[in-house]
Amino acid sequence: MGDTRRVVDGEERSTIRPLRPAVPPDGAARPAPVPRPRPAPAPTAAGRAATTSESATTTAPTPTEAAGAGPEESGPEGSGPAEAGRRRRVPFAHAVRGPAHRRLAGGAARAVRDWSRRPSGRTTLPGLFLLALVAVTAVAGALLVPAVVRKPQPVAAEATATSSVNGVPEGGVVPGATGAPSGVPGATDLATATAPPGAGQPTGPIVGLTPASRPADALAGWAQQVSQKTDIPVIAMQAYGYAELVLGQTHRSCQLSWTTLAAIGYVESRHGSANGASLGPDGVARPEIVGDPLDGQGGRARILDTDQGRLDHDTVYDRALGPMQFIPSTWQEIGADADNDGVKNPHDIDDAALAAGQYLCKGGRNMTIPNDWWTAILSYNDVRRYAQDVFNKADEYGRLSRTNRT
């Protein structure tokens, strides 16, 4: 407080002037001025370490403080009890609002809920759920359908879905496994022949064989000997042996034996003699061997026409063709020209035998492995009885060809 003096009526009087405003007459306490905070100096490395240590030991705020009410603070000394009841808020926003990602998730959920209650949401939301259901169904279908879809239609005509088999019959053996010849059997020098040019099919007589109008005629001597032991016609025997020789040079890992091809030829058409036909010197069966229509009757598969009747002369259903009984769609895929006459003819046993061998060797099969052998035969005709008949006949030909029968 200050002391001032003035003269009143000739007397000097002193007046005391307060240094701060007096308390209002109503007795209400005025708020104490809060000093402005000064910016803190940048902490040093030691200060930061101390702060970290101190913050690690600080206790969590009480619920009252977390709600925004700070501890009591009194005004300056002598300000009276009225200043003691005033509180200030301490901003603990992080203690009440939670992490940012949770706030975002909650806001998104509320926005979706509010949108779903609007007319546009009620119309669009079911469509989104339906779209998600369709997507899930499509993914499940892509995974499950290939596992249950039936295998592609086999080559032979009489395949039926009800006769299909899984597994390997006869204990998983290969016909002639006890000593069947691994190459073209007989006392010949064909093992030294070199591969023909081209990618998998002959384009002329194999080097090392005697030139002939029909390449398979070069095997006439060997075929004559084996024919006497097996009762396989010489023309057919030449076709089976020549197909094995070509495949041995163009599909080395397949190791297909002529005995398997001969067994298929026997089961399918009795080596080109079905329906009164016979093989000519050129290997062509005359008249043409054409099977019954594949109309789904009599245990036959149902296959609608795929060649406009060009090969089987039937514009409604497909029919099996030739000595090896190819259906038109398979022949168009795998047909061969083994006699180099410029025509892939399913009625020519030379072409048909080589095409059958190439079909059996598809997918890198090794025909000396039991599972590969049975899988190949069942792909030709997915019928257990058929596969067993081929096995039995191939095994018989393997045994007969090693005898001394003349």
C-alpha positions as MATLAB code, in Angstrom:
seq = 'MGDTRRVVDGEERSTIRPLRPAVPPDGAARPAPVPRPRPAPAPTAAGRAATTSESATTTAPTPTEAAGAGPEESGPEGSGPAEAGRRRRVPFAHAVRGPAHRRLAGGAARAVRDWSRRPSGRTTLPGLFLLALVAVTAVAGALLVPAVVRKPQPVAAEATATSSVNGVPEGGVVPGATGAPSGVPGATDLATATAPPGAGQPTGPIVGLTPASRPADALAGWAQQVSQKTDIPVIAMQAYGYAELVLGQTHRSCQLSWTTLAAIGYVESRHGSANGASLGPDGVARPEIVGDPLDGQGGRARILDTDQGRLDHDTVYDRALGPMQFIPSTWQEIGADADNDGVKNPHDIDDAALAAGQYLCKGGRNMTIPNDWWTAILSYNDVRRYAQDVFNKADEYGRLSRTNRT';
ca = [
       0.000    0.000    0.000;
       1.180    3.675   -0.538;
       0.977    6.635    1.808;
      -0.001   10.031    0.348;
      -0.514   13.276    2.158;
      -2.798   16.265    1.401;
      -3.819   19.519    3.185;
      -7.457   19.733    4.246;
      -8.699   22.854    6.059;
      -5.166   23.839    6.862;
      -4.278   20.387    8.200;
      -2.130   17.832    6.577;
      -3.824   14.475    6.387;
      -2.547   11.181    5.096;
      -4.556    8.918    2.827;
      -3.814    5.231    2.481;
      -4.235    3.974   -1.116;
      -4.545    0.273   -1.592;
      -2.106   -1.358   -3.933;
      -4.830   -3.555   -5.497;
      -8.554   -3.183   -5.929;
     -10.607   -3.870   -2.872;
     -12.942   -6.812   -2.623;
     -16.341   -5.931   -4.081;
     -18.900   -4.921   -1.530;
     -21.014   -8.007   -2.134;
     -18.130  -10.114   -0.806;
     -17.757  -12.221   -3.948;
     -14.266  -13.407   -4.546;
     -12.735  -12.338   -7.827;
     -10.850  -14.972   -9.804;
      -7.179  -14.919   -9.222;
      -5.199  -14.163  -12.337;
      -3.477  -17.236  -13.716;
       0.028  -16.530  -14.875;
       0.716  -17.432  -18.512;
       2.969  -20.432  -18.868;
       6.406  -19.780  -20.144;
       7.732  -21.977  -22.953;
       9.890  -24.718  -21.540;
      13.464  -24.840  -22.726;
      14.432  -27.713  -25.025;
      15.355  -30.682  -22.858;
      18.860  -31.950  -22.887;
      19.757  -35.630  -23.232;
      20.006  -35.954  -19.474;
      16.688  -34.174  -19.041;
      14.948  -36.447  -21.498;
      16.227  -39.496  -19.658;
      15.014  -38.086  -16.352;
      11.612  -37.242  -17.822;
      11.260  -40.750  -19.233;
      12.135  -42.244  -15.888;
       9.694  -39.974  -14.080;
       6.840  -40.654  -16.533;
       7.389  -44.375  -16.110;
       6.742  -44.090  -12.390;
       3.818  -41.650  -12.519;
       0.563  -43.184  -11.398;
      -2.471  -43.159  -13.672;
      -4.950  -40.283  -13.199;
      -7.930  -40.848  -10.991;
     -11.357  -41.136  -12.623;
     -12.151  -37.601  -11.509;
      -9.012  -36.233  -13.090;
      -9.589  -38.336  -16.236;
     -12.978  -36.682  -16.599;
     -11.292  -33.310  -16.906;
     -11.318  -31.973  -13.274;
      -7.834  -31.092  -12.050;
      -6.686  -30.913   -8.432;
      -7.612  -27.945   -6.242;
      -5.407  -24.888   -6.393;
      -5.741  -21.869   -4.162;
      -5.202  -18.274   -5.157;
      -2.450  -16.015   -3.930;
      -1.833  -15.769   -0.233;
      -4.611  -13.970    1.555;
      -7.128  -14.403   -1.247;
      -9.533  -16.131    1.124;
     -11.438  -19.398    1.195;
     -13.457  -18.506   -1.890;
     -10.418  -19.225   -4.035;
      -9.931  -22.698   -2.577;
     -13.053  -24.195   -4.188;
     -12.159  -23.338   -7.787;
     -10.819  -26.173  -10.000;
      -9.248  -26.159  -13.387;
      -9.457  -28.805  -16.136;
      -6.426  -30.828  -16.989;
      -6.596  -32.034  -20.604;
      -6.188  -35.821  -20.477;
      -7.664  -36.332  -23.929;
      -5.717  -39.497  -24.542;
      -7.190  -41.044  -21.386;
     -10.825  -40.645  -22.422;
     -10.875  -40.716  -26.216;
      -8.820  -43.885  -26.822;
      -6.417  -44.729  -29.673;
      -6.992  -43.154  -33.090;
      -7.636  -46.472  -34.937;
     -10.400  -47.388  -32.484;
     -12.048  -44.007  -32.935;
     -11.881  -44.450  -36.707;
     -13.343  -47.963  -36.518;
     -16.138  -46.812  -34.245;
     -16.896  -43.853  -36.511;
     -16.975  -46.076  -39.569;
     -19.326  -48.523  -37.864;
     -21.668  -45.702  -36.855;
     -21.579  -44.274  -40.377;
     -22.434  -47.650  -41.923;
     -25.233  -48.160  -39.401;
     -26.685  -44.727  -40.081;
     -26.383  -45.240  -43.858;
     -28.071  -48.641  -43.681;
     -31.115  -47.004  -42.052;
     -31.550  -44.562  -44.911;
     -33.604  -45.466  -48.021;
     -30.496  -45.707  -50.199;
     -28.815  -47.986  -47.647;
     -31.826  -50.263  -47.330;
     -31.790  -50.694  -51.119;
     -28.060  -51.088  -51.646;
     -26.999  -53.155  -48.618;
     -28.839  -56.370  -49.660;
     -27.160  -56.092  -53.068;
     -23.741  -55.873  -51.457;
     -24.443  -58.938  -49.328;
     -25.655  -60.804  -52.429;
     -22.524  -59.802  -54.333;
     -20.319  -61.068  -51.492;
     -22.262  -64.340  -51.422;
     -21.796  -64.794  -55.167;
     -18.056  -64.131  -54.837;
     -17.700  -66.695  -52.047;
     -19.691  -69.233  -54.073;
     -17.497  -68.639  -57.125;
     -14.306  -69.178  -55.133;
     -15.683  -72.358  -53.565;
     -16.776  -73.595  -56.987;
     -13.342  -72.974  -58.464;
     -11.832  -75.144  -55.730;
     -14.421  -77.897  -55.525;
     -15.720  -78.361  -59.078;
     -12.442  -79.636  -60.611;
     -12.290  -82.274  -57.879;
     -15.695  -83.742  -58.735;
     -15.976  -83.185  -62.486;
     -15.701  -86.404  -64.453;
     -12.547  -87.003  -66.471;
     -12.535  -86.174  -70.209;
     -14.314  -88.610  -72.515;
     -12.074  -91.653  -73.149;
     -11.035  -92.730  -76.631;
     -12.947  -95.968  -76.932;
     -16.624  -96.047  -77.787;
     -18.083  -98.187  -75.037;
     -16.945  -96.177  -72.016;
     -19.661  -95.563  -69.418;
     -19.596  -93.463  -66.291;
     -21.089  -96.288  -64.245;
     -18.208  -98.639  -65.067;
     -15.341  -96.353  -64.141;
     -12.815  -97.577  -61.592;
     -10.314  -96.015  -59.286;
      -7.104  -97.667  -58.229;
      -4.953 -100.279  -59.899;
      -6.325 -103.811  -60.473;
      -4.272 -106.968  -60.215;
      -1.995 -105.688  -57.488;
      -0.481 -102.872  -59.570;
       1.539 -104.853  -62.093;
       2.357 -104.278  -65.745;
       1.577 -106.973  -68.353;
       4.653 -109.024  -69.170;
       6.581 -107.550  -66.209;
       8.211 -110.923  -65.582;
      10.312 -110.577  -68.687;
       8.398 -108.968  -71.518;
      10.687 -107.491  -74.183;
      11.540 -103.846  -73.610;
      12.102 -102.990  -77.267;
      10.971 -104.405  -80.600;
      11.431 -108.108  -79.804;
      13.261 -110.610  -81.946;
      16.745 -110.956  -83.382;
      16.869 -107.615  -85.187;
      19.227 -104.665  -85.292;
      16.450 -102.075  -84.952;
      17.859 -100.838  -81.663;
      20.600  -99.015  -83.584;
      18.164  -97.083  -85.771;
      18.240  -93.323  -85.446;
      15.245  -91.098  -84.749;
      13.337  -89.664  -87.719;
      13.151  -85.919  -88.213;
      10.102  -84.056  -86.975;
       8.454  -83.538  -83.624;
       6.987  -86.867  -82.625;
       5.812  -88.322  -85.931;
       7.751  -90.032  -88.736;
       8.192  -88.216  -92.026;
       9.724  -91.156  -93.880;
      11.291  -94.574  -93.297;
      13.521  -94.652  -90.241;
      17.212  -94.469  -91.081;
      18.676  -97.980  -90.959;
      15.555  -99.720  -92.262;
      15.138 -100.995  -95.807;
      13.189  -98.407  -97.862;
       9.692  -99.521  -98.683;
       6.406  -98.031  -99.885;
       5.056  -98.632  -96.371;
       7.654  -97.996  -93.634;
       6.291 -100.792  -91.457;
       7.071 -103.293  -94.258;
      10.695 -103.095  -93.132;
       9.649 -105.188  -90.121;
       8.179 -107.968  -92.250;
      10.716 -110.605  -91.177;
      10.316 -109.935  -87.457;
       6.526 -109.601  -87.776;
       6.310 -112.976  -89.555;
       8.080 -114.740  -86.694;
       6.022 -113.122  -83.942;
       2.781 -113.616  -85.889;
       3.327 -117.371  -85.877;
       3.634 -117.357  -82.084;
       0.774 -114.977  -81.277;
      -1.700 -115.436  -84.171;
      -1.630 -111.695  -84.801;
      -1.936 -110.890  -88.549;
       1.410 -109.895  -90.062;
       0.111 -106.533  -91.315;
      -1.138 -105.651  -87.823;
       2.056 -106.968  -86.225;
       4.127 -104.681  -88.423;
       2.000 -101.682  -87.405;
       2.352 -102.406  -83.679;
       6.109 -102.986  -83.892;
       6.694  -99.884  -86.023;
       4.684  -97.733  -83.600;
       6.801  -98.969  -80.682;
       9.989  -98.231  -82.622;
       8.891  -94.670  -83.478;
       7.692  -93.938  -79.938;
      10.939  -95.333  -78.538;
      12.787  -92.606  -80.412;
      10.308  -89.731  -80.078;
       8.928  -90.464  -76.568;
      11.908  -92.157  -74.929;
      10.619  -91.918  -71.383;
       7.319  -93.613  -72.268;
       8.799  -97.080  -73.004;
       5.543  -98.373  -74.493;
       5.642 -102.008  -75.625;
       3.976 -103.324  -78.779;
       2.185 -105.897  -76.603;
      -0.039 -103.174  -75.110;
      -0.927 -101.781  -78.552;
      -1.655 -105.293  -79.851;
      -3.898 -106.009  -76.862;
      -5.912 -102.839  -77.511;
      -6.166 -103.744  -81.218;
      -7.447 -107.192  -80.300;
     -10.049 -105.994  -77.764;
     -11.285 -103.163  -80.008;
     -11.535 -104.863  -83.421;
      -9.766 -108.235  -83.408;
      -6.873 -106.579  -85.247;
      -9.022 -104.931  -87.886;
     -11.348 -107.842  -88.633;
     -14.533 -106.663  -86.852;
     -17.762 -106.396  -88.853;
     -16.355 -108.607  -91.617;
     -13.447 -106.272  -92.421;
      -9.862 -107.253  -93.235;
      -6.545 -105.415  -93.469;
      -5.155 -104.788  -96.938;
      -1.431 -104.763  -97.818;
      -1.485 -101.013  -97.192;
      -2.830 -101.508  -93.653;
      -6.297 -100.067  -94.398;
      -9.322 -101.959  -93.065;
     -11.958 -102.635  -95.731;
     -14.828 -102.154  -95.437;
     -14.489  -99.352  -92.891;
     -15.047 -100.366  -89.282;
     -17.629  -97.960  -87.842;
     -19.155  -98.556  -84.436;
     -22.701  -98.102  -83.214;
     -23.967  -94.552  -82.613;
     -22.934  -93.185  -79.240;
     -26.504  -92.380  -78.253;
     -26.371  -93.432  -74.605;
     -28.176  -96.727  -75.274;
     -26.968 -100.257  -74.518;
     -24.287  -99.110  -72.073;
     -22.717  -96.770  -74.638;
     -21.741  -93.208  -73.864;
     -23.823  -90.377  -75.301;
     -21.692  -88.151  -77.553;
     -23.312  -85.804  -80.017;
     -21.753  -85.329  -83.457;
     -18.411  -83.474  -83.428;
     -17.219  -83.861  -87.047;
     -20.391  -83.052  -89.034;
     -20.346  -86.647  -90.225;
     -17.093  -86.213  -92.151;
     -15.361  -89.228  -90.581;
     -18.185  -91.426  -89.280;
     -20.940  -90.405  -91.743;
     -23.301  -89.603  -88.849;
     -24.458  -86.023  -88.305;
     -26.390  -86.755  -85.103;
     -24.052  -88.835  -82.916;
     -20.376  -89.726  -83.005;
     -19.284  -93.292  -83.820;
     -16.009  -95.095  -83.106;
     -13.734  -95.564  -86.112;
     -11.154  -98.036  -87.426;
      -9.113 -100.887  -85.965;
      -8.305  -98.945  -82.767;
     -11.836  -97.464  -82.447;
     -11.133  -93.758  -82.091;
     -14.034  -91.375  -81.658;
     -13.868  -88.475  -84.183;
     -13.069  -85.735  -81.654;
     -10.093  -87.672  -80.264;
      -8.817  -88.541  -83.725;
      -8.875  -84.902  -84.741;
      -6.668  -84.188  -81.717;
      -4.196  -87.087  -81.825;
      -4.390  -88.549  -85.346;
      -1.073  -89.578  -86.971;
       0.294  -90.331  -90.426;
       2.585  -93.294  -89.825;
       2.855  -94.466  -93.454;
       3.673  -91.024  -94.862;
       0.907  -91.016  -97.466;
      -0.139  -87.492  -96.481;
      -3.409  -88.635  -94.870;
      -4.266  -89.227  -91.210;
      -6.628  -92.147  -91.657;
      -8.259  -93.790  -88.599;
      -9.057  -96.841  -90.773;
      -5.332  -97.373  -91.505;
      -3.867  -99.571  -88.770;
      -0.434  -97.966  -89.203;
      -1.830  -94.502  -88.471;
      -4.184  -95.788  -85.778;
      -1.529  -97.790  -83.887;
       0.895  -94.853  -83.763;
      -1.883  -92.449  -82.716;
      -2.934  -94.860  -79.951;
       0.655  -95.021  -78.703;
       0.977  -91.230  -78.671;
      -2.300  -90.995  -76.755;
      -1.125  -93.489  -74.124;
       2.174  -91.629  -73.705;
       0.522  -88.246  -73.100;
       1.401  -86.348  -69.944;
       4.898  -87.831  -69.624;
       3.680  -91.306  -68.656;
       6.156  -94.140  -68.211;
       4.398  -97.322  -69.284;
       6.760  -99.496  -67.249;
       5.325  -97.955  -64.042;
       2.163  -99.836  -62.983;
       0.161  -96.767  -62.001;
       1.029  -95.005  -65.270;
       0.123  -98.093  -67.302;
      -3.306  -98.511  -65.708;
      -4.013  -94.776  -65.832;
      -3.218  -94.744  -69.560;
      -5.483  -97.708  -70.355;
      -8.352  -96.289  -68.308;
      -7.967  -92.980  -70.117;
      -8.408  -94.897  -73.376;
     -11.584  -96.515  -72.058;
     -12.670  -95.857  -68.483;
     -14.105  -99.330  -67.874;
     -12.608 -101.825  -65.446;
     -13.555 -104.875  -67.496;
     -11.996 -103.305  -70.574;
      -8.718 -102.473  -68.780;
      -8.510 -105.985  -67.346;
      -9.087 -107.547  -70.786;
      -6.284 -105.424  -72.253;
      -3.999 -106.417  -69.391;
      -4.691 -110.117  -69.844;
      -4.170 -110.047  -73.616;
      -0.973 -107.958  -73.410;
       0.417 -110.349  -70.816;
      -0.477 -113.308  -73.050;
       1.251 -111.752  -76.075;
       4.332 -111.051  -73.983;
       4.558 -114.671  -72.883;
       3.803 -116.161  -76.330;
       6.358 -113.985  -78.111;
       9.152 -115.443  -75.942;
       8.319 -119.056  -76.650;
       9.982 -121.298  -79.263;
       6.684 -121.912  -81.015;
       7.079 -121.825  -84.822;
];
